[in-house]
mmCIF file of C-alpha atoms in Angstrom:
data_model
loop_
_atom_site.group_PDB
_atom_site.id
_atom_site.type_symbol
_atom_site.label_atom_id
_atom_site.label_comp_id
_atom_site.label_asym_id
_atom_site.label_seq_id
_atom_site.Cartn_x
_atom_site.Cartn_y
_atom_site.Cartn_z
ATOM 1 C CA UNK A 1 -1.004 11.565 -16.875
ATOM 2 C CA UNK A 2 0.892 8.158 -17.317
ATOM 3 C CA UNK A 3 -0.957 4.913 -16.550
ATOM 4 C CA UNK A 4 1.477 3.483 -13.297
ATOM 5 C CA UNK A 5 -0.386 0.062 -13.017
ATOM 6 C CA UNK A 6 -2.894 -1.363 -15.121
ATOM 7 C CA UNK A 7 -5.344 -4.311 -14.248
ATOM 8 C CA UNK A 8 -6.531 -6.421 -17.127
ATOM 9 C CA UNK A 9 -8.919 -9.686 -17.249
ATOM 10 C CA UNK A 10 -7.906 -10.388 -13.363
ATOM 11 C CA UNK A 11 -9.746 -13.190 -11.639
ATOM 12 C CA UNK A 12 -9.149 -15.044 -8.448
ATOM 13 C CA UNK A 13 -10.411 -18.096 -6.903
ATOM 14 C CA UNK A 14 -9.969 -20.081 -3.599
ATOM 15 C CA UNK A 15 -10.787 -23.601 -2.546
ATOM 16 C CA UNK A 16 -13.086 -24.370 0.210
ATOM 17 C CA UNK A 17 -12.430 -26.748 2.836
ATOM 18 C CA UNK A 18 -14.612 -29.222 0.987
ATOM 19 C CA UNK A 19 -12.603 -28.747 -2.327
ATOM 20 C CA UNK A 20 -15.100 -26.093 -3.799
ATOM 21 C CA UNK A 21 -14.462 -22.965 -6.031
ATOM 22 C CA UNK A 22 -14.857 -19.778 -4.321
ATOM 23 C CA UNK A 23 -14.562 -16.720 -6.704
ATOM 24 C CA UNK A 24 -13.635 -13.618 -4.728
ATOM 25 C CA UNK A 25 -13.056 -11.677 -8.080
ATOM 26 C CA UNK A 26 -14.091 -12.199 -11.324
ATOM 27 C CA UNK A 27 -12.963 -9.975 -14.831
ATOM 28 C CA UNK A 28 -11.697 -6.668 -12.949
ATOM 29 C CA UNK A 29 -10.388 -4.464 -15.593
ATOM 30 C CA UNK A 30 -9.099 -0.643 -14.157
ATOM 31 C CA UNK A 31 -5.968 1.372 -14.269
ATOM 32 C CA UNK A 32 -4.406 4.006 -12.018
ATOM 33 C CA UNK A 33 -2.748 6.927 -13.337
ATOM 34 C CA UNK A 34 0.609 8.427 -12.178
ATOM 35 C CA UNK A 35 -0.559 10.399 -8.845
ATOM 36 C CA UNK A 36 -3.850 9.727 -8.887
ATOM 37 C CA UNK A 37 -5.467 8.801 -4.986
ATOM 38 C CA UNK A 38 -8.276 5.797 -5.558
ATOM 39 C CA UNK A 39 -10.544 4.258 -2.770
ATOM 40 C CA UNK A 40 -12.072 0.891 -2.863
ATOM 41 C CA UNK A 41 -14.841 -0.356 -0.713
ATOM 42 C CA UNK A 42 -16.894 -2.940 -0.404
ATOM 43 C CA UNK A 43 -18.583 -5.258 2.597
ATOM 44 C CA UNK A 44 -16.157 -7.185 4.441
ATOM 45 C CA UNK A 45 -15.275 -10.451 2.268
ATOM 46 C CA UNK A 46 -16.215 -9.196 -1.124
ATOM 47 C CA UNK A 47 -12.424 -9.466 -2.399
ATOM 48 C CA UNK A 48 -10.620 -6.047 -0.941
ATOM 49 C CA UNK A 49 -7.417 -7.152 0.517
ATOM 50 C CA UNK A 50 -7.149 -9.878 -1.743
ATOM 51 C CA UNK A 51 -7.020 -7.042 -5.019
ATOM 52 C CA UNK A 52 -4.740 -5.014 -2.999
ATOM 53 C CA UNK A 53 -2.248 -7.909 -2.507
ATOM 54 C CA UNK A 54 -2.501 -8.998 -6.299
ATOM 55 C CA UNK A 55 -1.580 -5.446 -7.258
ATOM 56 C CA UNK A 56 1.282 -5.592 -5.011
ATOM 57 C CA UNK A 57 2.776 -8.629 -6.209
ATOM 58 C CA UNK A 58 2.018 -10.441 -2.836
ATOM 59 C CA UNK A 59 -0.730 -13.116 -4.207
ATOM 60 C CA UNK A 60 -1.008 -14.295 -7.988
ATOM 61 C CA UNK A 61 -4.645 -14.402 -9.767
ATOM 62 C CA UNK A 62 -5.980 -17.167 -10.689
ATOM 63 C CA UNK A 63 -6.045 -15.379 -14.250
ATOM 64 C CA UNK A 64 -5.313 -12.059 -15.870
ATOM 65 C CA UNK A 65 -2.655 -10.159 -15.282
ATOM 66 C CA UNK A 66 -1.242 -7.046 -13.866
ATOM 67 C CA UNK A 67 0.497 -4.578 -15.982
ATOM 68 C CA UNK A 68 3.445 -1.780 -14.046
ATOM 69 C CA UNK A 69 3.924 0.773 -17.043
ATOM 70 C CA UNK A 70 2.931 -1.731 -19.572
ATOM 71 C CA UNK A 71 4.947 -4.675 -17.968
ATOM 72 C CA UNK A 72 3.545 -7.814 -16.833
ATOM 73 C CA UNK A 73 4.454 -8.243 -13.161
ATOM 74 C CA UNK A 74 2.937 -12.061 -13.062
ATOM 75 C CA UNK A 75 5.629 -12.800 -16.045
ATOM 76 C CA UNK A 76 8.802 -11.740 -13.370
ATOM 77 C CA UNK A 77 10.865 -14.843 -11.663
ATOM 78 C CA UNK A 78 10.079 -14.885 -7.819
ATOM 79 C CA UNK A 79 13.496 -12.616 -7.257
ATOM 80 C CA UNK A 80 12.396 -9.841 -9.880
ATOM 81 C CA UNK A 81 9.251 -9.577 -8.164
ATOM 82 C CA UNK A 82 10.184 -8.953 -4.993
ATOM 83 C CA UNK A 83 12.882 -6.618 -6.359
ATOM 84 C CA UNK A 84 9.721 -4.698 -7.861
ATOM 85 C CA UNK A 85 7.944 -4.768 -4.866
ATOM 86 C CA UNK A 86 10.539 -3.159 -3.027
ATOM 87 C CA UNK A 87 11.558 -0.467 -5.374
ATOM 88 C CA UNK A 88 8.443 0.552 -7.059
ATOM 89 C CA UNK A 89 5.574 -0.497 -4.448
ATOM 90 C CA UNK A 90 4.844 0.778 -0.644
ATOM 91 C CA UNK A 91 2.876 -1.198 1.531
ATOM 92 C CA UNK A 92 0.472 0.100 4.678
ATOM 93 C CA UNK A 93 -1.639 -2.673 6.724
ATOM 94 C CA UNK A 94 -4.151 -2.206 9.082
ATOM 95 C CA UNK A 95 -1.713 -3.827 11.696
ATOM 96 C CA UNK A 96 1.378 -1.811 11.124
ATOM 97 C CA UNK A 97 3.889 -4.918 10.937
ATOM 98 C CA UNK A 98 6.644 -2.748 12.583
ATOM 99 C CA UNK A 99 9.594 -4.713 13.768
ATOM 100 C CA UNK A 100 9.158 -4.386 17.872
ATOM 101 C CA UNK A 101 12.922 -4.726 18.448
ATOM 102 C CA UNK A 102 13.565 -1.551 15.929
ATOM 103 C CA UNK A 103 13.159 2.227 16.905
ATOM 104 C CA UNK A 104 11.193 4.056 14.786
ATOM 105 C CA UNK A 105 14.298 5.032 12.753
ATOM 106 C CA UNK A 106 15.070 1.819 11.976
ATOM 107 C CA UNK A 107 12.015 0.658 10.931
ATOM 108 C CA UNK A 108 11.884 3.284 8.136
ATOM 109 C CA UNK A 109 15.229 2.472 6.851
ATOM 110 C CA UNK A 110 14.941 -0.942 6.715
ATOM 111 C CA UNK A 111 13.394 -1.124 2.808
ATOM 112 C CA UNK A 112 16.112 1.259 2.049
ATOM 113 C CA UNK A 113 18.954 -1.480 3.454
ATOM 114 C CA UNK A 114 17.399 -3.899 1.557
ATOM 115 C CA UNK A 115 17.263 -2.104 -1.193
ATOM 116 C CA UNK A 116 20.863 -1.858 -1.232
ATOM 117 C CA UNK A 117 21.373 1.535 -0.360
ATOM 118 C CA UNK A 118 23.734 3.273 2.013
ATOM 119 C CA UNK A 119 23.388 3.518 5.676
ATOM 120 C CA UNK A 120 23.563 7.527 5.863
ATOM 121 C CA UNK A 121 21.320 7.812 2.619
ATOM 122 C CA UNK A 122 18.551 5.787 4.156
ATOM 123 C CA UNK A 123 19.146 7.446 7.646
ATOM 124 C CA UNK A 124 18.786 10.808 5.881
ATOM 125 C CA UNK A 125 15.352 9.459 4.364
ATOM 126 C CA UNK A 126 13.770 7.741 7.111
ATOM 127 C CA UNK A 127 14.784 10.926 9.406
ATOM 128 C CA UNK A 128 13.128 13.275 6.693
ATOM 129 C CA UNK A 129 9.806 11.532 6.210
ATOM 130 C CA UNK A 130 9.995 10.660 9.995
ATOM 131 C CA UNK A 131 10.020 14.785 10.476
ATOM 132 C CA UNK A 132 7.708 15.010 7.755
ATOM 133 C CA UNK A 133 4.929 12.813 9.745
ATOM 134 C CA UNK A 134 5.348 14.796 12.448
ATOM 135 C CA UNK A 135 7.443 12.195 14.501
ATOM 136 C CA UNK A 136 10.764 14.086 14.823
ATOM 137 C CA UNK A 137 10.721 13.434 18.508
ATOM 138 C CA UNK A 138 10.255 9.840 18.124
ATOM 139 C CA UNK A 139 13.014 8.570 15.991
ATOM 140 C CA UNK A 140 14.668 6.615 19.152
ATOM 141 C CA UNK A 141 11.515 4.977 19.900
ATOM 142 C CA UNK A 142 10.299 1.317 19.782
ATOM 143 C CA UNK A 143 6.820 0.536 18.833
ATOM 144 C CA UNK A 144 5.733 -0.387 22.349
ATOM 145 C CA UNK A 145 6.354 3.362 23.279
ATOM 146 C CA UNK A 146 4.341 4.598 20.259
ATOM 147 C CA UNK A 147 0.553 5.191 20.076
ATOM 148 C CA UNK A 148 -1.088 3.453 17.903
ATOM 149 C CA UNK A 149 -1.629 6.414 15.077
ATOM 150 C CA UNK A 150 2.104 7.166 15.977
ATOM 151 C CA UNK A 151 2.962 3.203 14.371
ATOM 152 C CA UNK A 152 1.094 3.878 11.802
ATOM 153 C CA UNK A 153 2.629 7.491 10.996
ATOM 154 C CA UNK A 154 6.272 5.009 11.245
ATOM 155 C CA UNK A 155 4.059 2.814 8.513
ATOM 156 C CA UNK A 156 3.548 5.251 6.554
ATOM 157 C CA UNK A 157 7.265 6.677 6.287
ATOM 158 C CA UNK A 158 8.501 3.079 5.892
ATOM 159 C CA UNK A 159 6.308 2.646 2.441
ATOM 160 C CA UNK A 160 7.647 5.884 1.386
ATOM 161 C CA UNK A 161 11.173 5.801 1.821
ATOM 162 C CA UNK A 162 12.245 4.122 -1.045
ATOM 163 C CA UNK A 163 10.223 6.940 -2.826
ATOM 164 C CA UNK A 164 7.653 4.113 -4.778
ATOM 165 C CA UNK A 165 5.186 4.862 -7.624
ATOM 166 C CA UNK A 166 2.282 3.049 -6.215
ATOM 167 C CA UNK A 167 1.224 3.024 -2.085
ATOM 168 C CA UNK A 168 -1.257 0.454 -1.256
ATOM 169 C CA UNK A 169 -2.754 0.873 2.375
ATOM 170 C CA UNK A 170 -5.218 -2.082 3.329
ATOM 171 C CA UNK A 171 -7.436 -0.437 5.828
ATOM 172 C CA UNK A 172 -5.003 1.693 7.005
ATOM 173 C CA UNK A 173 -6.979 3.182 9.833
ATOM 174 C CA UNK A 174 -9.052 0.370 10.669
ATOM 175 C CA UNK A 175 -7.230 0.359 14.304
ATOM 176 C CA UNK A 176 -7.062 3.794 14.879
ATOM 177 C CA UNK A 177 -10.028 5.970 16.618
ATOM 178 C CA UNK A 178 -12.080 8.389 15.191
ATOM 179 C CA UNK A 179 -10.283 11.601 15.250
ATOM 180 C CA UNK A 180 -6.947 9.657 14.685
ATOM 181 C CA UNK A 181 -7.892 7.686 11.788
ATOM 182 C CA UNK A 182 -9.217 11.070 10.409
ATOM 183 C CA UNK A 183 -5.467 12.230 11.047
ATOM 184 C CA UNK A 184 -3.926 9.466 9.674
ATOM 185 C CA UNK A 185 -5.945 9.144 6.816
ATOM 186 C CA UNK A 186 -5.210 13.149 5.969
ATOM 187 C CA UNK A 187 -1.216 12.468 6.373
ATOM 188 C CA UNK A 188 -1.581 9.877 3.814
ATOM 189 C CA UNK A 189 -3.475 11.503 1.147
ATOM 190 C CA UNK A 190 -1.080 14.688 1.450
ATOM 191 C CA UNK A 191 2.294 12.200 1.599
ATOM 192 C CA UNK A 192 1.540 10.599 -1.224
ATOM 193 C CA UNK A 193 0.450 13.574 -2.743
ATOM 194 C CA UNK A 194 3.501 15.680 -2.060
ATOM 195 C CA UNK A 195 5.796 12.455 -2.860
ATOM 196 C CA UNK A 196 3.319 12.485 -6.275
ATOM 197 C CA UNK A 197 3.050 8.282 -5.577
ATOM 198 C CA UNK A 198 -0.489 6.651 -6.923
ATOM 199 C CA UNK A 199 -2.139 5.727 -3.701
ATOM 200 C CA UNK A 200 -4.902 3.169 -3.708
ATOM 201 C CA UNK A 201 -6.893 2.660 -0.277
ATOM 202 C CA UNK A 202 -9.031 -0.142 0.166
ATOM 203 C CA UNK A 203 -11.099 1.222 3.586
ATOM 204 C CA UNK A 204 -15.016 0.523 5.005
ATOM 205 C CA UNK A 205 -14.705 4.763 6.019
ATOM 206 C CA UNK A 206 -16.551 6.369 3.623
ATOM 207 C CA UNK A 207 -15.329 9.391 4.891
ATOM 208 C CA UNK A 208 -12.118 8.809 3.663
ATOM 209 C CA UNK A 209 -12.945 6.986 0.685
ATOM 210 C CA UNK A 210 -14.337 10.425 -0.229
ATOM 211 C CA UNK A 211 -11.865 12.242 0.082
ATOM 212 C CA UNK A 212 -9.405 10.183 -2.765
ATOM 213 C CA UNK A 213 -9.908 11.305 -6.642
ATOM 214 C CA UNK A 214 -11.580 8.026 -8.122
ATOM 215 C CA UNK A 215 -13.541 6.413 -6.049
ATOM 216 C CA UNK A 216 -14.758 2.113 -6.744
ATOM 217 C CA UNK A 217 -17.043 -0.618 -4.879
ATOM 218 C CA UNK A 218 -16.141 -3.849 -4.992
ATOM 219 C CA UNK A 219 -18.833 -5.975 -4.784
ATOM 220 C CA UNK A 220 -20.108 -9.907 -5.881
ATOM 221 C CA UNK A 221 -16.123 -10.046 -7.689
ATOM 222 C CA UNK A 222 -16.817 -6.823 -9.660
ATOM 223 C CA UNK A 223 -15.152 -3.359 -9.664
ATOM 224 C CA UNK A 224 -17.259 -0.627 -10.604
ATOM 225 C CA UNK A 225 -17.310 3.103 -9.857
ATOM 226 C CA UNK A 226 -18.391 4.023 -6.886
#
C-alpha cells in the first residue's frame, strides 16, 4: 500500500513560564500507509495531541517535517495549508466542536461549503454519512438535542464528508461512557474503513487502541511500537 503521510526527524518544544525548554517530542520518525488504522497512547502529557495536531497541519514542529505523499506540508503558505487540511485531512476531538446554532445536517456540510462545493452535493453527503452513522432521524437536530455519542456520530460524518485520506480523532471517546465509547469507537474503525481513509487515534482505552492495525506508545518524546 501507498505511504499517505510520512513523519521524518519531527521535534517539538515549548517554553515554560520561566522561559525554559520543554521537549514534548523529540526525533519521531513513522509513516502511515493508505488505509491503514494506527493507535497511539501514552500517559497524559507525554506529547499525544500535540503529534496529532502537527500531522494535521494545526501546530508546526519545532523541527522536522511532515511529508503528505512525499510533499512537505510545513513548506505550504498559510492558505495552501489550510486548503490541505480541508481537502485531504478529517478532524475528530474529544469535545465534538459542533456549531450549536447548526442541525446536525448542517454541521456535516459545512467542510463541504467551504470546500467550495455545491449546496445539493454536500447535502447529498452529509445526509448519506448522516444515514450511514445511524443518525437518519436526526438530521433536523441541534446539538443540544443530541446525546453525547449522537455529537460525536455528527463528528464523525463531518471529518468524512469531504471524503479525506487521513482521519485524526484526539481521544475521540474520552467523553463518552463505557458501552458508548465502545460504539463510537467501532463506527469509526468501520467508517474509515469502508471510506478506505488512514485513521490514526491517539486514545488512553486500550481497548480500542487494540483493536487498530499498528499499534505505538508515546512516551519521554519517543514513538515506538506498542
Amino acid at each position: 500500500m501507498t505511504v499517505a503521510i510520512r513523519i521524518e526527524n519531527l521535534h517539538r518544544q515549548f517554553l515554560d513560564g520561566s522561559g525554559n525548554k520543554l521537549t514534548v517530542l523529540t526525533g519521531i520518525n513513522a509513516q502511515f500507509r493508505d488505509a491503514q488504522t494506527v493507535s497511539v497512547v501514552g500517559s497524559s502529557g507525554s506529547g499525544k495531541s500535540t503529534l496529532l495536531h502537527i500531522l494535521g497541519g494545526l501546530d508546526h514542529p519545532t523541527l522536522g517535517q511532515i511529508y503528505y505523499r512525499d510533499k512537505p506540508i510545513f513548506s505550504f503558505d498559510s492558505d495552501k495549508l489550510a486548503d490541505w487540511r480541508n481537502r485531504c485531512v478529517g478532524f475528530v476531538f474529544q469535545s465534538h466542536h459542533l456549531m450549536p446554532d447548526f442541525t446536525a445536517l448542517e454541521n456535516v456540510m459545512l467542510p463541504g461549503m467551504i470546500k467550495g462545493l455545491t449546496k445539493p452535493t454536500c447535502l447529498e453527503r452529509a445526509t448519506e454519512l448522516l444515514e450511514q452513522v445511524g443518525l437518519q432521524d436526526r438530521l433536523t437536530h441541534k446539538p443540544t438535542r443530541l446525546s453525547g455519542g449522537e455529537q460525536q456520530r455528527v463528528a464523525i460524518a463531518r471529518a468524512l464528508v469531504n471524503s479525506p485520506d487521513i482521519i485524526l480523532a484526539d481521544e475521540p471517546t474520552g467523553n463518552l461512557d463505557t458501552r458508548t465509547g465502545e460504539m463510537v469507537g467501532d463506527l469509526l474503525g468501520k467508517v474509515c474503513h469502508d471510506q478506505k481513509a488512514t485513521l490514526v487515534l491517539v486514545t488512553h482505552n486500550t481497548k480500542l487502541a487494540a483493536e487498530m492495525d499498528y499499534r505505538l506508545k508515546l512516551e519521554n518524546g519517543v514513538l515506538s511500537t506498542a
